[in-house]
GROMACS .gro file of C-alpha atoms in nm:
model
  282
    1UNK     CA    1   0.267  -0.641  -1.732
    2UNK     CA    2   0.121  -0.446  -2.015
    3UNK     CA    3   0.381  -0.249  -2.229
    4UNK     CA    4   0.327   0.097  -2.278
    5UNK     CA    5   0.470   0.243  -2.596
    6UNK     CA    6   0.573   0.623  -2.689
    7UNK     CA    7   0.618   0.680  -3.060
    8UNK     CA    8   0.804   1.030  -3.123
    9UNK     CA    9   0.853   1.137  -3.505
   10UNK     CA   10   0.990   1.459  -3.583
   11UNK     CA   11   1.037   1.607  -3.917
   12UNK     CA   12   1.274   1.911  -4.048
   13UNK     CA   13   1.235   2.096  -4.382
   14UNK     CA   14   1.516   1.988  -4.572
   15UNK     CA   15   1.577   1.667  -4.415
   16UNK     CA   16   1.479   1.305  -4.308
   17UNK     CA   17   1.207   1.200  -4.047
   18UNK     CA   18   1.384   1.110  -3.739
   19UNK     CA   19   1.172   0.858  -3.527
   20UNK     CA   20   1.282   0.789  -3.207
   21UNK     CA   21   1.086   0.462  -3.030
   22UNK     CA   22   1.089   0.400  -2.644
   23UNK     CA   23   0.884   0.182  -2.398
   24UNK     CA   24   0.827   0.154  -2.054
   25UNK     CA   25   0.626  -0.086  -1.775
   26UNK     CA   26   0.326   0.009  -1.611
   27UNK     CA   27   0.417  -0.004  -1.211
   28UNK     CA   28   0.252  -0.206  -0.993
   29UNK     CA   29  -0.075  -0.099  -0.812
   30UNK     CA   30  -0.072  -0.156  -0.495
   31UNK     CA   31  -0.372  -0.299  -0.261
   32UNK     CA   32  -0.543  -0.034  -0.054
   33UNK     CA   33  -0.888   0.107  -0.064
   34UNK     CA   34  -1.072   0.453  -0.057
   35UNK     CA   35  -1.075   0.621   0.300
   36UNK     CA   36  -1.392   0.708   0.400
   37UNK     CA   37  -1.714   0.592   0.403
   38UNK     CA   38  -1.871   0.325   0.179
   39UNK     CA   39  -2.219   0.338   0.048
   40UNK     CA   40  -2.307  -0.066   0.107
   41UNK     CA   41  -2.593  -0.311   0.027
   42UNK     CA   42  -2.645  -0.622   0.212
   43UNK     CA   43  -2.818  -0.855   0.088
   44UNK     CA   44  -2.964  -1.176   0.371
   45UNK     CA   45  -2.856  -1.522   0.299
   46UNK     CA   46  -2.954  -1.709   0.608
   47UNK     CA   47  -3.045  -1.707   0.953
   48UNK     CA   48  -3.352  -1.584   1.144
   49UNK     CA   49  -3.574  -1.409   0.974
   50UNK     CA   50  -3.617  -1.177   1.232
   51UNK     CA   51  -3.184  -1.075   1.215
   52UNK     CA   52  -3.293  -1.028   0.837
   53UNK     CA   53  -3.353  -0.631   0.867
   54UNK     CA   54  -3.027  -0.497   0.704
   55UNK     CA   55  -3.066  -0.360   0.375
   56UNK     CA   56  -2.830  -0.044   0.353
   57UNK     CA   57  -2.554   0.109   0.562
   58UNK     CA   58  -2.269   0.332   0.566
   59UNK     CA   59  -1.926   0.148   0.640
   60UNK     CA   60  -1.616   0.394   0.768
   61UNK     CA   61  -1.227   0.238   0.596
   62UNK     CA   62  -0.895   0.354   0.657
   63UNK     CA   63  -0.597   0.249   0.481
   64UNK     CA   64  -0.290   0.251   0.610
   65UNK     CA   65   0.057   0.079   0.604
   66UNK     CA   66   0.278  -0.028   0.885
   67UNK     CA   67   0.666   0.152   0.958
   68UNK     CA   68   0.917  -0.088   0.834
   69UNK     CA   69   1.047  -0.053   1.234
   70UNK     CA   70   0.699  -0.117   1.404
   71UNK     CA   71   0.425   0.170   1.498
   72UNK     CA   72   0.589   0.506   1.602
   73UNK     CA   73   0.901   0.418   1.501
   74UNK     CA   74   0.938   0.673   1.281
   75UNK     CA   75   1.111   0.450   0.994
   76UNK     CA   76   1.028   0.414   0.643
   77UNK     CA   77   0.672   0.288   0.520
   78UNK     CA   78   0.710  -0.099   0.458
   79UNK     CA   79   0.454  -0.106   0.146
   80UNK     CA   80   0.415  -0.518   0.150
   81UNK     CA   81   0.224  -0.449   0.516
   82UNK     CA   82  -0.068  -0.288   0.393
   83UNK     CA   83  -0.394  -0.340   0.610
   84UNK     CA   84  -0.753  -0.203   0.614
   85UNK     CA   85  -0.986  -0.088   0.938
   86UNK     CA   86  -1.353  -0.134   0.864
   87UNK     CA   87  -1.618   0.025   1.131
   88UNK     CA   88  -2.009   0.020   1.093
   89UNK     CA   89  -2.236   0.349   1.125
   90UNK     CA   90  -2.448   0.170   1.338
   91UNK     CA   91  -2.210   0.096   1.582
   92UNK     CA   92  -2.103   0.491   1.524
   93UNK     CA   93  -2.412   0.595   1.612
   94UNK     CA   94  -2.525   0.358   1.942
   95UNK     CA   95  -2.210   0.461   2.094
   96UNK     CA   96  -2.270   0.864   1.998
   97UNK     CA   97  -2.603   0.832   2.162
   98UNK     CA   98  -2.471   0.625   2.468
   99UNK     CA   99  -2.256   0.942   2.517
  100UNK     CA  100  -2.538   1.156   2.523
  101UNK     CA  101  -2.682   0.945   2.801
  102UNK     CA  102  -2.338   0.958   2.968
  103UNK     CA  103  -2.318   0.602   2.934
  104UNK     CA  104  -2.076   0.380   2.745
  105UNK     CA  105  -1.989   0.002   2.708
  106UNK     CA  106  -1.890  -0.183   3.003
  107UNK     CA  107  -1.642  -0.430   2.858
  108UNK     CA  108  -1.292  -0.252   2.756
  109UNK     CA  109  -1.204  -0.514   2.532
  110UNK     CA  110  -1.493  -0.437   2.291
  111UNK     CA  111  -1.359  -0.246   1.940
  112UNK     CA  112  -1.511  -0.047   1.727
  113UNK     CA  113  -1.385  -0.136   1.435
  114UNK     CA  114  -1.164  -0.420   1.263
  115UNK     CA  115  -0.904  -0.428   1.089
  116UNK     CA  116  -0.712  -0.684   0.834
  117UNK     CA  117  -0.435  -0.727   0.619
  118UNK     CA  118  -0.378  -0.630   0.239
  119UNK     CA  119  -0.146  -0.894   0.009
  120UNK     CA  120   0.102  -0.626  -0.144
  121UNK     CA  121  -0.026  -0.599  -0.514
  122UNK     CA  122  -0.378  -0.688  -0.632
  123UNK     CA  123  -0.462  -1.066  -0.818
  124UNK     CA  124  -0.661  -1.077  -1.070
  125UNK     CA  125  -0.791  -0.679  -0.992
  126UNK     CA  126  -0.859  -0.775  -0.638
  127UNK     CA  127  -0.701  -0.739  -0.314
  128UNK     CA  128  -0.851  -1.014  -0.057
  129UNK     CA  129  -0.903  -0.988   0.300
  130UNK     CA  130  -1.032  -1.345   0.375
  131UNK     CA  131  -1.017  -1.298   0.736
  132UNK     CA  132  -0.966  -0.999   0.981
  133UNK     CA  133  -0.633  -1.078   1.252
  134UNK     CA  134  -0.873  -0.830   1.517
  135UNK     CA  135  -1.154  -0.927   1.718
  136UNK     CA  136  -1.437  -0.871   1.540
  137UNK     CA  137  -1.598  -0.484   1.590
  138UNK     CA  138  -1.884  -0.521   1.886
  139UNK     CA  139  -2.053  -0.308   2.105
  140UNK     CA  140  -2.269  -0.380   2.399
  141UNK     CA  141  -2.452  -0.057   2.567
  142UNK     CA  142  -2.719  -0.137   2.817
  143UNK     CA  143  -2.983   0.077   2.816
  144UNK     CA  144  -3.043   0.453   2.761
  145UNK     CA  145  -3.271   0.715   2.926
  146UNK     CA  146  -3.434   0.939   2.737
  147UNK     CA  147  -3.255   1.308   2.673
  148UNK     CA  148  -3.474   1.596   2.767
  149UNK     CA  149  -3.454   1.905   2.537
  150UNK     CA  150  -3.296   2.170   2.651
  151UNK     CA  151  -3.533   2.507   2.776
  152UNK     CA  152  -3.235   2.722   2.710
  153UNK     CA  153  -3.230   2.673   2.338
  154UNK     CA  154  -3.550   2.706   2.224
  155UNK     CA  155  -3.484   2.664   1.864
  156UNK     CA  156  -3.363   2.347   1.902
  157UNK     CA  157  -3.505   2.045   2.026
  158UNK     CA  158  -3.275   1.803   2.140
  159UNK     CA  159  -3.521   1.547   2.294
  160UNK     CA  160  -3.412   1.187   2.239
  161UNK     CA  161  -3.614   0.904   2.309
  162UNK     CA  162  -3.502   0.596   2.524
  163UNK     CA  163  -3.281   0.354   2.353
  164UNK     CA  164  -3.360  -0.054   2.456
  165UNK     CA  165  -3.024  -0.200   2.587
  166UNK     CA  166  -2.791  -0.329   2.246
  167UNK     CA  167  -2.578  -0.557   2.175
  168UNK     CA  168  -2.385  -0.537   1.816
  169UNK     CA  169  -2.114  -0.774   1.676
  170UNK     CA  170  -2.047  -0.751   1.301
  171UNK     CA  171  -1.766  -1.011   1.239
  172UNK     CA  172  -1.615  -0.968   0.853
  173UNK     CA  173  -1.491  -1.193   0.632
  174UNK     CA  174  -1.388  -1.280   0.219
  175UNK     CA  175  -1.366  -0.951   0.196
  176UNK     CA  176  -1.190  -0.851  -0.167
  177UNK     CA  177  -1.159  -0.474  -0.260
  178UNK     CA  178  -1.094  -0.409  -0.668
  179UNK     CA  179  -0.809  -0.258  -0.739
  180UNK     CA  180  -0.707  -0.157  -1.087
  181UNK     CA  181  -0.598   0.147  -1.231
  182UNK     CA  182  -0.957   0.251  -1.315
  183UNK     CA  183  -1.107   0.142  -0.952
  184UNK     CA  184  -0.836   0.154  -0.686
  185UNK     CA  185  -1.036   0.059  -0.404
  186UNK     CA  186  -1.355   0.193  -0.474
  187UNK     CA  187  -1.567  -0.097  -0.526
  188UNK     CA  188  -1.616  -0.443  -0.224
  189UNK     CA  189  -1.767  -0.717  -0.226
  190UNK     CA  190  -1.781  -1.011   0.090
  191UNK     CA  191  -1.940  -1.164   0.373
  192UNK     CA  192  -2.084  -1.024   0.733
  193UNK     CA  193  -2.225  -1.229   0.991
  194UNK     CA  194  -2.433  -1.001   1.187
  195UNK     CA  195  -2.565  -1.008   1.516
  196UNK     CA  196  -2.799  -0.798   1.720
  197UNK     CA  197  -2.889  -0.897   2.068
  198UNK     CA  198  -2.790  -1.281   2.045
  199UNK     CA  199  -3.004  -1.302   1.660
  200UNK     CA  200  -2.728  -1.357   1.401
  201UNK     CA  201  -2.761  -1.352   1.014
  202UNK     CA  202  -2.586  -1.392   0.740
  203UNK     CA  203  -2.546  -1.126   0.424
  204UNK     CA  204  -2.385  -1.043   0.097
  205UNK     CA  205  -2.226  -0.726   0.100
  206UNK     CA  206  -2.108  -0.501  -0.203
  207UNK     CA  207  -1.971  -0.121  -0.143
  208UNK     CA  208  -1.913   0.165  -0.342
  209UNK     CA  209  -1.671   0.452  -0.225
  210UNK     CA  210  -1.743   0.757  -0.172
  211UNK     CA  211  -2.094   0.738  -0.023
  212UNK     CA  212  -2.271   0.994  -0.192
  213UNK     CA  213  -2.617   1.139  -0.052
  214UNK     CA  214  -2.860   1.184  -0.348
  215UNK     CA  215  -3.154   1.327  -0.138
  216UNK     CA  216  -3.370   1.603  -0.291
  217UNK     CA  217  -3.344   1.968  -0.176
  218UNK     CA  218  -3.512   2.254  -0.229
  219UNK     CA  219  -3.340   2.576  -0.283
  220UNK     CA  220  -3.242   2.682   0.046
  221UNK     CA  221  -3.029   2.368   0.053
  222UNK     CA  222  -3.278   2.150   0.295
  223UNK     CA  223  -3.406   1.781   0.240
  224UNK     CA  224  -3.696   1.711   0.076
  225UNK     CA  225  -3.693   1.288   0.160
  226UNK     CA  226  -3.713   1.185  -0.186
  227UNK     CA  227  -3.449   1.044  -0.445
  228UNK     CA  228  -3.288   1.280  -0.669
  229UNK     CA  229  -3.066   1.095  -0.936
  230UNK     CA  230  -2.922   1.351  -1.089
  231UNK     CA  231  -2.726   1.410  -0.745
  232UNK     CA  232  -2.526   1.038  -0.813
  233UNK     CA  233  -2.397   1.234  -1.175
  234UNK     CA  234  -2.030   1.243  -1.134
  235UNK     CA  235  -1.961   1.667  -1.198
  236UNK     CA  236  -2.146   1.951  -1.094
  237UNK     CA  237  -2.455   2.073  -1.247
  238UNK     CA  238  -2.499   2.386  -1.199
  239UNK     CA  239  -2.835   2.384  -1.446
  240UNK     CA  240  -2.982   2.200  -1.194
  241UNK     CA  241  -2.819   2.403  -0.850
  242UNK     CA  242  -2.641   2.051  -0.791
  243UNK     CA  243  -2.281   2.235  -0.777
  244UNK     CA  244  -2.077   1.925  -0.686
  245UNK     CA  245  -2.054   1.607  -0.830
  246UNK     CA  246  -2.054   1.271  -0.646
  247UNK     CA  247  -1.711   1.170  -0.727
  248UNK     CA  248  -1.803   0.806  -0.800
  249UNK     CA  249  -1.637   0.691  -1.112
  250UNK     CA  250  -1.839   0.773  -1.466
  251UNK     CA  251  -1.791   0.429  -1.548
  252UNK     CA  252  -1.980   0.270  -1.240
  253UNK     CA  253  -2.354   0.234  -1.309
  254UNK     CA  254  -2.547   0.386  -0.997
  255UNK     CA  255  -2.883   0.487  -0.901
  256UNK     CA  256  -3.011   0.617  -0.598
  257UNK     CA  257  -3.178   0.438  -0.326
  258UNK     CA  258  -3.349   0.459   0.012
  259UNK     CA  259  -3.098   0.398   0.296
  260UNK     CA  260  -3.208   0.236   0.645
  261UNK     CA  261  -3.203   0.470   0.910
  262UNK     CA  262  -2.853   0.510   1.112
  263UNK     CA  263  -3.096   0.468   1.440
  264UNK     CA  264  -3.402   0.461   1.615
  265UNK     CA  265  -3.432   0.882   1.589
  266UNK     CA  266  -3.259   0.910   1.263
  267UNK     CA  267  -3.523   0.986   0.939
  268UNK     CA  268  -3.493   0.766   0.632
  269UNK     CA  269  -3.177   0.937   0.392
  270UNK     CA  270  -3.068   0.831   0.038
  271UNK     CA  271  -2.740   0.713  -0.089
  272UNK     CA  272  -2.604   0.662  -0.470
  273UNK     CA  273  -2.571   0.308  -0.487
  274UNK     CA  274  -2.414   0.002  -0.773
  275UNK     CA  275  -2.662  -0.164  -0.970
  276UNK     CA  276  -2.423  -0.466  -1.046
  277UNK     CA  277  -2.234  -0.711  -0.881
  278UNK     CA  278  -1.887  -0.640  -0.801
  279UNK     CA  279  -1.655  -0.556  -1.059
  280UNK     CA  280  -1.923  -0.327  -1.169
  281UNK     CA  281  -1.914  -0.113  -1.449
  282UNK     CA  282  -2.147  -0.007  -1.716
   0.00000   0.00000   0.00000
């Protein structure tokens, strides 16, 4: 482990330079990953050309670790039993809009999300998940009505249109999340076999935490549907009315790009997104 050395040298008026030397070891850091959502890219490998539609998506994570005495026990944190839940949006939003419908997913045994385990300390700046110890998430919603808008709010218009019966599984795996003291589980990289309705597909997948939206707005604070860069820049800038940052490391290189819709009555958005492979850094 790199050594970390603190040089103190004092000197009195009248007298000798005392120089006291000391050293110390960096601790451990230990696997986990931001919690949140992900900004991801997915890239197709193989499959059907007609599962090959991903391009961009949000993906929710949690970290957490178990009690040394099982869940609820109220005992101490056991830090060597660190594990990760990983949902999709698009799973997020089929079953938001299923509830609009009042309908939901037939099969009880259907999650979510995912979830796998963390080794305790990172190898080589990564922490791998090479396979998840849950089901994989899935959702199966047959299908949905369309939602009239409501006459009593007429300043709102809540129509939805009619939603075909779906049927998601996204099933995770070689998943490895960088972790170093400069990137503690902001960056992923791994695999995702996807299927939609019975057409599976392979993809490439690489994350960077927090997703950031880096859509244009005019001064009243409302979308514009075009990129805006300067929105991925780390601090504010007030110069340009941007008056947060995007809290994505200065030394990732990002850009922003054109996210796929979340659904079928969702507009196109924009998300601050790597330029590089996993580790990347400028």
């Amino acid at each position: 482990m790199k050594k970390l050395a603190l040089t103190l040298a004092t000197s009195f008026i009248g007298a000798s330079t005392v120089l006291v030397a000391t050293s110390c070891e960096q601790p451990a850091v230990l696997c986990t990953c931001g919690r949140g959502d992900f900004a991801a890219q997915l890239t197709y490998v193989s499959g059907p050309v007609e599962c090959a539609d991903l391009k961009y998506e949000l993906l929710g994570m949690n970290a957490y670790a178990f009690e040394k005495d099982g869940p609820d026990s109220g005992t101490m944190t056991d830090w060597s039993r660190g594990s990760v839940a990983i949902g999709s949006e698009r799973i997020g939003w089929l079953v938001d809009r299923a509830a609009l419908s009042m309908v939901s997913d037939p099969n009880p045994d259907h999650k979510l999300y995912t979830v796998g385990d963390f080794p305790k300390e990172p190898a080589n700046d990564f922490c791998p998940v090479p396979q998840m110890r849950m089901a994989d998430a899935e959702i199966d919603i047959p299908d949905l009505p369309e939602v009239l808008d409501n006459p009593m709010t007429p300043d709102d218009d809540e129509a939805k249109p009619p939603v075909p019966a779906t049927h998601y599984v996204y099933k995770w795996s070689n998943l490895e999340y960088l972790v170093r003291p400069d990137a503690i589980g902001t960056q992923l990289r791994g695999d995702l076999e996807y299927t939609k309705n019975g057409c599976t597909a392979q993809y490439k997948v690489k994350a960077v935490y927090p997703a950031r939206n880096c859509e244009k707005q005019d001064d009243a604070g409302h979308p514009l549907g075009v990129a805006d860069p300067d929105r991925c820049f780390p601090v504010s800038q007030p110069d340009k009315k941007i008056f947060e940052g995007s809290g994505i490391s200065p030394d990732f290189p990002v850009e922003c790009v054109e996210f796929d819709p979340a659904g079928l009555t969702t507009s196109k958005r924009f998300y601050c997104m790597i330029t590089k492979d996993v580790p990347a850094f400028k």
